[in-house]
XYZ file of C-alpha atoms in Angstrom:
692
model
C 24.420 -12.198 -11.057
C 22.517 -8.962 -12.301
C 24.235 -6.390 -14.474
C 23.761 -2.633 -14.385
C 23.711 -0.674 -17.821
C 24.852 2.849 -16.889
C 23.135 5.354 -18.989
C 23.874 8.119 -16.389
C 26.799 9.852 -14.804
C 28.134 9.973 -11.197
C 26.455 13.122 -9.410
C 29.779 13.997 -7.740
C 31.859 15.071 -10.786
C 29.238 15.938 -13.542
C 25.997 16.964 -11.980
C 24.671 20.662 -12.611
C 20.958 21.759 -12.618
C 19.701 24.047 -14.930
C 16.294 25.486 -16.071
C 15.264 23.861 -19.234
C 13.210 25.105 -22.126
C 11.291 22.604 -24.561
C 14.305 22.659 -26.826
C 16.473 20.737 -24.215
C 17.906 17.491 -25.586
C 16.051 14.600 -24.152
C 17.878 12.369 -21.719
C 19.685 9.193 -23.309
C 17.896 5.952 -23.401
C 18.748 3.320 -20.841
C 20.830 0.481 -22.242
C 23.543 2.587 -23.483
C 27.093 2.913 -22.049
C 29.346 0.581 -20.176
C 28.361 -2.421 -18.066
C 29.059 -2.788 -14.419
C 28.950 -5.777 -12.187
C 26.715 -5.316 -9.240
C 27.773 -6.706 -5.770
C 26.461 -10.065 -5.016
C 23.200 -10.678 -3.414
C 22.926 -12.860 -0.369
C 23.418 -16.629 -1.571
C 20.670 -17.828 0.947
C 17.163 -16.577 1.715
C 15.441 -17.564 4.841
C 11.848 -18.488 4.276
C 8.901 -19.261 6.373
C 10.010 -17.078 9.341
C 7.518 -17.032 12.366
C 7.884 -13.301 12.854
C 7.694 -13.586 16.578
C 6.656 -10.460 18.318
C 6.032 -8.999 21.798
C 3.483 -6.112 22.206
C 3.122 -4.488 25.823
C 1.212 -1.704 26.810
C 2.897 0.172 29.718
C -0.061 2.420 30.546
C -3.163 0.420 29.598
C -5.655 2.209 31.850
C -4.422 5.877 31.298
C -7.466 6.904 29.229
C -10.599 5.116 28.717
C -11.145 6.528 25.219
C -7.387 5.950 24.048
C -5.417 3.199 25.696
C -6.043 -0.616 25.638
C -6.956 -1.742 28.801
C -5.009 -4.899 28.173
C -2.596 -5.751 31.059
C 0.464 -8.140 30.324
C 2.728 -8.720 27.250
C 1.233 -10.524 24.067
C 3.681 -12.783 22.543
C 2.644 -13.868 19.046
C 4.151 -15.746 16.033
C 2.885 -16.895 12.426
C 0.816 -19.931 11.729
C 2.529 -21.200 8.410
C 0.850 -22.408 5.326
C 2.836 -25.495 5.607
C 1.830 -26.266 9.299
C -0.486 -29.261 9.649
C -3.978 -28.599 10.557
C -3.655 -30.280 14.040
C -0.399 -28.527 14.909
C -0.077 -27.263 18.481
C 2.652 -25.113 20.337
C 4.363 -24.758 23.573
C 5.824 -21.694 24.712
C 8.813 -21.080 27.332
C 10.245 -18.170 29.139
C 13.449 -17.442 30.772
C 14.167 -14.182 32.791
C 17.623 -12.380 32.677
C 19.318 -15.661 31.649
C 17.766 -17.751 34.441
C 16.083 -21.066 34.293
C 13.515 -21.719 31.465
C 10.047 -22.218 32.622
C 7.199 -23.456 30.360
C 4.309 -21.030 30.312
C 1.354 -22.650 28.993
C -0.412 -25.733 30.793
C -2.526 -27.138 27.919
C -0.831 -27.345 24.383
C -1.575 -24.150 22.325
C -3.935 -25.312 19.506
C -6.560 -22.620 18.970
C -4.095 -19.795 18.614
C -0.457 -18.632 17.913
C -0.270 -16.271 20.830
C 0.070 -16.173 24.572
C -0.819 -13.492 27.083
C 2.166 -13.258 29.789
C 0.168 -11.581 32.519
C 3.105 -12.232 35.088
C 5.789 -10.452 32.986
C 8.661 -8.548 35.046
C 9.386 -5.707 32.787
C 12.295 -4.543 34.706
C 13.990 -7.348 33.622
C 15.030 -9.170 30.239
C 12.601 -11.800 29.011
C 13.453 -14.494 26.509
C 10.609 -16.285 24.906
C 10.915 -19.556 22.897
C 8.191 -21.591 20.949
C 8.355 -25.253 20.305
C 5.907 -27.636 18.388
C 4.074 -29.128 21.417
C 5.980 -32.048 23.001
C 8.979 -31.216 21.093
C 12.107 -29.528 22.391
C 13.430 -27.904 18.978
C 12.982 -24.278 19.005
C 10.952 -22.924 16.001
C 10.975 -19.162 16.996
C 12.373 -17.083 19.728
C 12.722 -13.537 20.744
C 13.787 -11.170 23.587
C 11.846 -8.505 25.087
C 13.893 -5.903 27.019
C 13.102 -3.169 29.732
C 13.828 -0.661 26.954
C 11.165 -2.240 24.795
C 8.634 -2.143 27.589
C 8.744 1.856 27.902
C 6.357 2.227 24.770
C 3.363 0.415 23.343
C 5.073 0.767 19.961
C 8.411 0.219 18.464
C 10.001 3.401 17.229
C 12.361 3.815 14.090
C 14.038 7.116 14.079
C 14.179 8.512 10.445
C 17.483 9.686 8.831
C 17.783 13.346 9.753
C 20.982 13.951 7.528
C 20.092 16.443 4.974
C 23.563 16.776 3.443
C 22.526 15.365 0.048
C 18.959 16.643 -0.245
C 17.075 20.076 -0.695
C 14.985 20.706 2.609
C 11.444 21.942 1.899
C 10.484 25.276 3.169
C 8.756 23.742 6.361
C 12.139 22.317 7.236
C 10.634 18.449 7.549
C 9.842 15.550 5.388
C 6.578 13.871 6.022
C 6.551 10.218 7.107
C 4.340 9.161 4.211
C 3.360 5.701 2.719
C 5.336 2.572 3.653
C 5.613 -0.881 2.045
C 7.027 -4.041 3.595
C 9.070 -6.887 2.173
C 12.279 -8.950 2.465
C 15.273 -7.218 1.318
C 18.290 -8.781 2.729
C 17.150 -12.680 3.146
C 17.382 -12.754 6.963
C 13.582 -13.930 7.094
C 12.444 -10.681 8.921
C 10.681 -8.116 6.612
C 12.244 -4.590 6.219
C 10.197 -1.393 5.447
C 10.637 1.232 2.715
C 9.145 4.645 3.376
C 8.234 7.387 1.156
C 9.213 10.892 2.694
C 7.621 13.925 1.008
C 8.303 17.463 1.467
C 4.514 18.340 0.857
C 1.408 16.529 -0.718
C 1.242 17.701 -4.212
C -2.077 16.063 -4.955
C -4.206 18.656 -6.915
C -1.837 21.397 -5.819
C 1.037 23.336 -7.561
C 2.993 26.136 -6.296
C 6.802 26.402 -5.942
C 8.101 24.011 -3.325
C 11.721 23.208 -2.394
C 12.426 19.508 -1.516
C 12.096 16.279 -3.429
C 10.588 12.974 -2.807
C 12.651 10.354 -1.080
C 12.443 6.535 -0.503
C 14.343 5.269 2.370
C 14.763 1.605 3.477
C 15.077 0.579 7.223
C 15.262 -2.788 9.215
C 12.705 -3.213 12.093
C 15.539 -2.358 14.815
C 15.850 1.205 13.025
C 19.002 0.328 11.082
C 19.047 2.756 7.920
C 19.859 1.027 4.881
C 19.657 3.210 1.786
C 17.990 6.248 0.240
C 16.809 6.906 -3.247
C 15.939 10.645 -3.995
C 13.353 10.710 -6.969
C 14.738 14.360 -7.811
C 13.238 17.745 -9.090
C 11.495 16.418 -11.956
C 9.182 13.888 -10.111
C 6.195 15.793 -8.789
C 5.701 14.975 -5.034
C 2.248 13.859 -4.020
C -0.014 10.710 -3.841
C -0.901 10.864 -7.604
C 2.640 11.072 -8.765
C 5.041 9.011 -6.623
C 3.356 5.585 -6.283
C 5.952 2.866 -5.913
C 5.834 -0.770 -5.423
C 8.081 -3.178 -3.470
C 7.820 -6.811 -4.537
C 9.830 -9.741 -5.759
C 9.650 -9.509 -9.601
C 12.335 -12.056 -10.473
C 11.589 -14.895 -8.059
C 14.874 -14.696 -6.027
C 13.248 -14.038 -2.628
C 14.139 -10.578 -2.324
C 12.161 -7.624 -3.199
C 12.873 -5.179 -5.872
C 11.472 -1.582 -5.865
C 10.015 0.011 -8.923
C 8.965 3.707 -9.453
C 8.776 6.543 -11.862
C 12.189 8.206 -12.458
C 13.611 11.295 -14.440
C 16.608 13.340 -14.804
C 17.927 14.067 -11.317
C 16.831 10.668 -9.864
C 19.738 9.473 -7.642
C 20.056 5.927 -6.582
C 21.414 4.405 -3.488
C 24.935 3.958 -4.958
C 25.092 7.831 -5.644
C 24.541 7.334 -9.424
C 22.156 9.852 -10.973
C 20.135 10.088 -14.234
C 21.367 12.985 -16.311
C 20.769 14.295 -19.844
C 23.461 13.556 -22.646
C 25.266 16.613 -21.577
C 25.754 15.251 -18.083
C 23.510 17.820 -16.540
C 20.105 17.640 -14.667
C 17.764 19.956 -16.547
C 14.989 21.156 -14.043
C 11.695 21.010 -15.920
C 9.436 22.332 -13.320
C 7.235 25.310 -14.038
C 8.249 28.382 -12.236
C 5.531 30.895 -13.361
C 3.383 32.064 -10.579
C 0.814 33.239 -13.062
C 0.769 30.071 -14.857
C -1.824 29.213 -17.473
C -3.024 26.279 -19.551
C -0.755 26.283 -22.557
C -3.714 25.776 -25.107
C -6.641 27.089 -23.051
C -4.822 30.064 -21.544
C -6.906 29.831 -18.641
C -5.236 31.378 -15.434
C -4.249 28.277 -13.388
C -1.889 29.340 -10.474
C -1.598 25.692 -9.503
C 0.764 25.002 -12.817
C 3.355 26.577 -11.008
C 5.875 23.726 -9.897
C 4.377 21.285 -12.249
C 6.007 19.260 -14.991
C 5.038 19.203 -18.440
C 8.136 17.972 -20.191
C 11.368 16.133 -20.093
C 12.027 12.292 -20.148
C 10.142 10.024 -17.830
C 11.252 6.494 -17.011
C 10.252 3.310 -14.955
C 13.174 2.376 -12.917
C 13.616 -0.921 -10.943
C 16.210 -1.085 -8.075
C 17.359 -3.979 -5.869
C 15.600 -3.795 -2.448
C 19.072 -5.106 -0.978
C 20.973 -1.830 -1.827
C 18.842 0.520 -3.743
C 20.993 0.090 -6.891
C 19.237 0.442 -10.198
C 18.980 -2.808 -12.181
C 16.641 -1.804 -15.027
C 14.823 1.266 -16.765
C 12.461 1.763 -19.501
C 10.323 4.633 -20.837
C 7.182 5.516 -18.958
C 3.933 5.669 -20.841
C 4.374 9.062 -22.619
C 2.672 12.222 -22.065
C 2.047 12.340 -25.829
C 1.506 15.112 -28.303
C 4.127 16.621 -30.853
C 5.206 20.025 -32.016
C 4.944 23.361 -30.078
C 3.613 23.780 -26.426
C 0.219 24.734 -27.744
C 0.097 21.619 -30.148
C 1.081 19.509 -27.346
C -1.483 20.906 -24.936
C -4.227 20.593 -27.294
C -3.500 16.841 -27.657
C -3.561 16.572 -23.882
C -6.930 18.268 -23.673
C -8.308 16.228 -26.300
C -6.774 12.863 -24.961
C -6.205 13.339 -21.150
C -9.004 15.857 -20.432
C -6.935 18.916 -19.719
C -3.885 21.028 -20.849
C -2.506 21.966 -17.553
C -0.826 18.699 -16.407
C -3.306 17.576 -13.874
C -4.962 14.546 -15.702
C -2.140 13.528 -17.740
C 0.096 13.146 -14.771
C -2.029 10.739 -12.810
C 0.425 7.732 -12.500
C 0.143 4.287 -10.689
C 2.492 1.489 -10.375
C 1.835 -2.274 -9.063
C 2.238 -6.000 -9.617
C 0.198 -8.758 -11.105
C 0.687 -12.375 -11.741
C -0.268 -12.449 -15.356
C 1.020 -16.162 -16.023
C -0.490 -17.731 -12.985
C -0.961 -16.914 -9.250
C 0.936 -18.734 -6.499
C -0.339 -22.269 -5.600
C -3.223 -21.446 -3.208
C -2.494 -24.434 -0.929
C 1.174 -24.215 -0.690
C 2.073 -20.636 -1.579
C 4.675 -21.787 -4.180
C 4.965 -19.639 -7.266
C 4.223 -21.013 -10.639
C 5.376 -17.848 -12.308
C 6.901 -14.354 -11.552
C 4.681 -11.347 -11.437
C 4.682 -8.580 -14.032
C 5.121 -4.863 -13.391
C 1.798 -2.872 -13.925
C 2.078 0.683 -15.078
C -1.031 3.076 -15.550
C -1.501 6.720 -16.727
C -4.599 8.701 -16.701
C -7.991 8.562 -14.890
C -10.628 11.072 -15.839
C -10.980 10.535 -19.875
C -8.485 8.376 -21.850
C -6.193 6.033 -19.891
C -3.420 3.233 -20.341
C -2.141 0.346 -18.748
C 1.121 -1.282 -19.583
C 2.660 -4.588 -18.416
C 6.212 -5.381 -18.239
C 8.352 -8.355 -17.329
C 11.682 -8.179 -15.576
C 14.219 -10.191 -17.645
C 17.651 -9.924 -16.277
C 18.593 -6.030 -16.686
C 15.621 -5.419 -19.147
C 11.937 -4.418 -18.581
C 10.273 -6.109 -21.595
C 6.959 -4.900 -22.646
C 4.327 -7.631 -22.366
C 1.092 -5.613 -23.562
C -0.427 -2.087 -23.728
C -4.019 -1.315 -23.141
C -4.973 2.006 -24.445
C -8.909 3.239 -24.295
C -8.315 5.001 -27.595
C -8.626 1.705 -29.364
C -11.949 0.659 -27.375
C -15.495 1.743 -27.140
C -16.157 5.075 -25.636
C -17.893 3.351 -22.444
C -14.302 2.690 -21.375
C -13.441 6.514 -20.889
C -13.138 7.751 -17.511
C -13.791 4.561 -15.737
C -10.844 4.705 -13.409
C -10.326 5.212 -9.733
C -7.472 6.776 -7.913
C -5.783 3.418 -7.688
C -6.085 -0.006 -9.195
C -6.649 -3.384 -7.539
C -5.179 -6.710 -8.702
C -6.796 -10.103 -8.143
C -7.874 -13.145 -9.957
C -11.292 -11.837 -10.924
C -12.493 -14.507 -13.167
C -11.114 -17.418 -11.165
C -8.911 -18.695 -14.148
C -5.782 -18.915 -11.916
C -4.361 -15.606 -13.383
C -4.457 -12.052 -12.219
C -6.525 -9.365 -13.762
C -6.309 -5.732 -13.413
C -9.214 -3.666 -11.984
C -8.879 0.051 -12.718
C -11.862 1.450 -11.218
C -15.081 0.176 -13.257
C -12.860 -1.434 -16.020
C -11.410 -4.963 -15.774
C -8.427 -5.935 -18.018
C -7.884 -9.621 -18.339
C -4.471 -11.166 -17.918
C -3.676 -11.047 -21.800
C -4.384 -7.299 -21.876
C -7.721 -7.747 -23.423
C -11.194 -6.426 -22.407
C -12.656 -8.524 -19.582
C -15.768 -6.218 -18.624
C -16.725 -2.657 -17.967
C -19.766 -1.398 -15.864
C -19.888 2.120 -17.329
C -20.395 3.468 -13.668
C -17.451 5.894 -14.083
C -14.955 7.279 -11.841
C -14.843 6.643 -8.162
C -12.507 7.157 -5.173
C -13.205 3.820 -3.376
C -12.453 0.300 -4.561
C -12.638 -2.821 -2.611
C -12.095 -6.548 -3.879
C -12.340 -9.501 -1.661
C -14.539 -12.255 -0.532
C -17.413 -10.563 1.043
C -20.415 -12.989 0.647
C -19.699 -16.386 2.455
C -21.575 -18.807 0.232
C -21.323 -17.091 -3.213
C -18.544 -18.365 -5.673
C -15.613 -16.121 -6.613
C -14.600 -12.596 -5.371
C -16.943 -9.477 -5.060
C -16.264 -5.804 -5.666
C -17.689 -2.834 -3.608
C -17.229 0.608 -4.894
C -18.823 4.074 -4.919
C -18.926 6.502 -7.793
C -18.397 10.286 -8.362
C -20.344 11.276 -11.488
C -24.124 10.913 -10.980
C -25.002 11.122 -14.672
C -22.518 8.254 -15.435
C -23.331 5.820 -12.661
C -27.195 6.627 -12.680
C -27.700 6.556 -16.510
C -24.794 4.828 -18.358
C -23.740 2.580 -15.202
C -25.706 0.187 -13.201
C -27.856 2.798 -11.559
C -26.607 3.127 -8.053
C -24.149 5.261 -6.096
C -22.532 2.360 -3.999
C -22.711 -1.104 -5.501
C -21.646 -4.774 -4.788
C -20.465 -6.092 -8.140
C -19.541 -9.778 -9.200
C -15.736 -9.806 -9.994
C -16.263 -12.298 -12.558
C -18.267 -10.503 -15.005
C -19.166 -7.080 -13.700
C -22.717 -7.784 -12.861
C -24.786 -6.192 -9.895
C -25.346 -8.180 -6.862
C -26.546 -5.603 -4.380
C -26.580 -1.680 -4.071
C -27.909 1.291 -2.400
C -28.480 4.812 -3.654
C -30.634 4.546 -6.671
C -30.739 7.350 -9.086
C -28.482 10.584 -8.668
C -26.929 11.260 -5.314
C -23.837 13.526 -6.410
C -20.357 12.464 -5.662
C -20.466 9.293 -3.272
C -16.982 9.895 -2.112
C -16.461 7.159 0.542
C -17.598 3.428 1.206
C -16.215 0.578 3.150
C -17.065 -3.274 3.293
C -16.226 -5.417 6.330
C -18.041 -7.822 8.743
C -18.553 -5.406 11.744
C -21.935 -6.855 13.042
C -21.634 -10.508 14.691
C -25.307 -10.815 14.183
C -25.635 -10.420 10.593
C -24.428 -12.770 7.968
C -22.077 -11.864 5.270
C -20.269 -8.568 5.253
C -21.864 -5.393 5.606
C -21.158 -2.193 3.400
C -22.077 1.408 3.658
C -21.236 4.617 2.034
C -21.080 8.580 2.578
C -24.668 8.783 1.400
C -25.411 7.860 5.120
C -28.323 6.030 4.433
C -27.670 2.978 6.715
C -25.649 -0.132 6.797
C -26.461 -3.023 4.286
C -25.650 -6.672 3.544
C -23.450 -7.295 0.667
C -25.595 -10.424 -0.182
C -28.862 -8.632 0.737
C -31.645 -6.940 -1.032
C -31.003 -3.788 -3.002
C -31.549 -0.492 -1.156
C -32.856 -2.310 2.011
C -30.565 -1.484 5.094
C -30.116 -3.969 7.919
C -29.589 -1.144 10.318
C -29.835 2.809 10.299
C -26.643 2.911 12.421
C -23.188 2.893 10.978
C -19.775 2.696 12.898
C -18.757 6.340 14.153
C -15.561 7.762 15.423
C -14.033 11.035 16.535
C -16.763 13.821 16.676
C -19.545 11.258 15.766
C -18.544 11.012 12.188
C -19.088 7.932 10.250
C -16.184 5.578 9.773
C -15.293 4.640 6.110
C -11.420 4.873 5.479
C -10.348 1.305 6.713
C -11.163 -1.910 8.264
C -8.649 -3.754 10.440
C -8.191 -7.298 12.149
C -7.058 -6.064 15.530
C -8.806 -7.685 18.688
C -8.824 -11.245 17.218
C -12.676 -11.381 17.044
C -13.934 -13.003 13.742
C -15.653 -9.661 13.080
C -13.439 -6.851 11.849
C -12.586 -3.175 13.416
C -12.774 0.106 11.801
C -9.669 2.278 11.732
C -9.774 5.994 11.044
C -7.757 9.101 12.332
C -5.487 6.802 14.379
C -8.499 5.416 16.312
C -9.788 1.682 16.303
C -13.526 1.235 16.811
C -15.501 -1.648 17.265
C -19.105 -1.428 15.950
C -20.428 -3.320 19.092
C -18.640 -3.423 22.288
C -15.618 -5.756 22.468
C -16.473 -8.679 24.815
C -12.978 -8.507 26.481
C -12.993 -4.806 27.317
C -16.549 -3.943 26.954
C -15.372 -0.981 24.881
C -16.243 0.410 21.306
C -13.301 2.797 21.250
C -10.352 0.151 21.431
C -7.377 2.323 21.167
C -6.283 5.711 19.800
C -2.634 5.877 18.771
C -2.415 9.667 18.685
C -4.103 10.753 21.864
C -3.053 7.594 23.892
C 0.514 7.137 22.414
C 1.568 10.331 20.695
C 1.417 9.328 16.862
C 0.025 11.814 14.435
C -3.498 11.335 13.227
C -2.481 9.957 9.802
C -1.486 11.098 6.158
C -3.213 12.631 3.117
C -5.594 15.253 4.725
C -9.030 14.133 5.437
C -8.184 10.439 4.681
C -6.233 10.121 7.563
C -4.339 7.131 6.335
C -1.580 5.353 8.370
C 1.769 4.849 6.739
C 0.885 1.186 6.428
C -1.132 -1.488 7.965
C -1.207 -5.189 7.383
C -0.119 -8.488 8.820
C 3.650 -8.523 8.765
C 4.590 -9.335 12.404
C 3.295 -12.065 14.934
C 0.037 -13.714 14.346
C -2.731 -13.126 11.841
C -3.852 -9.820 13.227
C -2.694 -6.624 11.447
C -0.045 -4.244 12.417
C -0.118 -0.489 12.046
C 2.554 2.017 11.249
C 2.040 5.664 12.116
C 4.202 8.789 11.959
C 5.298 10.683 14.939
C 3.531 14.014 15.658
C 6.956 15.657 14.876
C 7.662 13.646 11.638
C 11.017 12.468 12.963
C 9.871 8.971 13.430
C 7.572 6.204 12.751
C 5.841 3.964 15.219
C 5.177 0.334 14.816
C 1.914 -0.708 16.698
C 0.964 -4.646 17.176
C -2.197 -5.709 18.884
C -1.969 -6.802 22.501
C -5.253 -8.488 22.573
C -5.213 -12.259 23.085
C -7.432 -14.338 20.629
C -8.824 -17.963 20.325
C -8.635 -17.976 16.804
C -5.696 -18.750 14.181
C -5.315 -18.424 10.514
C -2.008 -18.716 8.569
C 0.048 -15.583 7.783
C -2.519 -13.372 5.828
C 0.219 -12.549 3.015
C -0.011 -16.204 2.123
C -3.538 -15.514 0.635
C -3.131 -14.164 -2.927
C -5.744 -11.579 -2.652
C -4.777 -10.156 0.511
C -1.063 -10.024 -0.609
C -1.900 -7.835 -3.722
C -4.092 -5.660 -1.396
C -1.429 -4.963 1.057
C 1.337 -4.616 -1.384
C -0.804 -1.924 -3.281
C -2.799 -0.492 -0.568
C -1.162 3.001 -0.827
C -0.771 3.486 -4.602
C -2.761 6.866 -5.183
C -5.717 6.892 -2.761
C -5.155 4.236 -0.051
C -7.352 1.365 -0.018
C -7.934 -1.223 2.564
C -6.645 -4.940 2.882
C -8.988 -7.565 1.919
C -8.810 -11.369 1.960
C -9.701 -13.775 -0.856
C -11.569 -16.203 1.587
C -14.007 -15.570 4.254
C -13.503 -14.522 7.775
C -16.555 -13.388 9.526
C -18.911 -14.094 12.519
C -21.417 -15.860 10.350
C-alpha cells in the first residue's frame, strides 16, 4: 500500500494567502513530516474490456453540411489484441426486457460493429455480443430512450464554486482532457483541465485557478485538484499526464504544483509558516527585471517561489509523491536572476523560462508489440525551455518517491542543440531498439539521456511521429519550422520535411529556401488513389507524398474546411474507410467524397449538435480525441457552447474493416496520452493503415 509523506498542512485550519516578496522563506521540501496511510486501492482491476458503445443520431438529415445522414444505431465493441485472427462475433438484442433475437445472419468477421437500422428508440434496447456459435456473453450494454435524444453523451461539469475563486467571466473553459483507467472497473474515466482563461503568451491580472477534475462516463463526479494561485493558467504551463506509472493497472496523474495546490483530499501545499504566499506579479506597468523593457504582459506572471512535480492517484486524487521541478535558475537579486534568465532561457520576463511540458516514456523497454504486456514501467518526463537553452529530466516512481533517472541540459552540448524544441514533445521508439526516445522538436534524446541526433532545423509548432511510408523500415517524422534562417541554413533546407526517425536524415520535403514561419503542417492518408501518406503545410504549395520526390506535389489541391481554408490541425479515423479524415473547428471532412453518403463534409459538431468550435483560439482543438470506446474508430470530446458540459461523440458509420483497439499500438498510445501537452498534436499509429 502506498504511503504519503505530508509536507503540507490542511487548508481548513492553517491556510492564509499573502503577497510575497523575494525574501519569503521557500516552501519545505517533500518527504518531511509524518506519514499517513492512504485508503486501499481496488484489489482487482478489470482488463481487456470491450468498451461496447451505441451511437445514434436522432436528426441525421437536418442539415446537409452538418449532420451525419446515417440512419440507425451503430453498436460497436473492441477487437482485443489477444483475439485470434479468425475470430467472429454474433450480436443479439432484446427490447424492453422481451425475448432476445439474433441480429446478424452471417457471423461478423470483417468488423466489430453492427448497424441496427430497425431500432425503436422509444423503448430500451439491450445488446449482447458473443463469439460466433457460442452463447457466452463477452460484452453487453443498454441503450435507453434518454440516450437516443442526442447524438452525443453529455457530462455536466461540477458547478460548485464554493472552494474555488471564480474568474471575471464567471465560468471555466472545458479545456484539455485525458482518458484512463482510474477505478479498475474496466471502463475508462476522464480527467479534464478547466481553466479560467488561456494564459499562453499573455499576462494580465486574472482571478481563478486551473482545476483538474475526474468524471466517469455516466457523468459521476469523482474528484477535483486545484493547482492554485502560483501555477499560471495556459497551455504552455499547465500540462499534465494521466498514465499508469507503477504497473498496478490504475492511472496516476502528474503535474506541476506549488504553494496553494490543493489535492482532492483537501490537503494543500503551504510554506513552512503554514501560509500560501501569492507570488503573482501585480504591477500593471511591469517590466523585465534586467532589461527594464515595459512589458505589461508580466502582470500576473510568476517569477519566484517553489515549484514541484506532484503525482496523485487517479483513483481519488490524493498526492503520493513530490519532487522539485526543473529550476528557473539564477541567484542573488532580481536583476541578477533576470540576467541569468536572459542569458540561459532567452528573456528576462518569464515567458521562455516558464515553458513546461510533462509526459511518459518507456525507457527500459516498450510493451510487447504482440501481446501488449509490459516489460517495464514508464518513466515520467519533464521539460523546461523552448527557444534557447532547454532541459529534459526523467523520473521513476518508486513507492512514494520520484527518483531522478537522468538530466539532459543543452548547456552541456553543442550550440546546434539550442532552440530545437517545439511546443510539445513526442515519445516513440525512434531507433527501433525496443525502448522509447524523446523527440523534443528537432532534437532526439536516447533512452539513456544521451544525444541521439539533432537536425538543426530549429523551433516549429507542428510535430508528427508515426508510420507514414508503407514499405520503409521504422518510423517517420513530419514537421514544419518557424525560423527561416535556421531551417534553411543550419538545418536540412526546407520549411516542411519528412525525416527518418532513426537518424534524423531527410526523406522528402517541400519549401526549399526561406519561407518565413511555416506554422502548420499535417500528415495523413487522405487520397485513396495515392500510395503512402500525404503531407502538406501552410505554405499552401500543394499536397505531397511522404515517400515521393522533394518539392514535387502530387496535387495542387488540399483538404479545405469552413470558409474554404486549408485544413492542417488534426486527422481522424471516423468513417471506417482506410483513408483518414481531417478534423478542424468541430468539422470532419473527407478529402474525396465518402462512398456511403457521397459527402465531403461529414459532420459538424458545432452547427449540427451544439458544441463549441474547439479550444485554443485559431487551433480549434477538441478537448480530446482518440480510440477509447467501441471499435477502432476515434471518439471526439467537445465542450458545450456555454462551457457547462462536455459532449462525447462516437461515429455512427458502419465499416467493413477491423483493427485491435488502437491504444494497444505503442506509438498510438503515446500520441493519444500526450496529444494535449502544450500545442495539441494529432494521434498517429506505429503501423500502416492506408488505402495503398
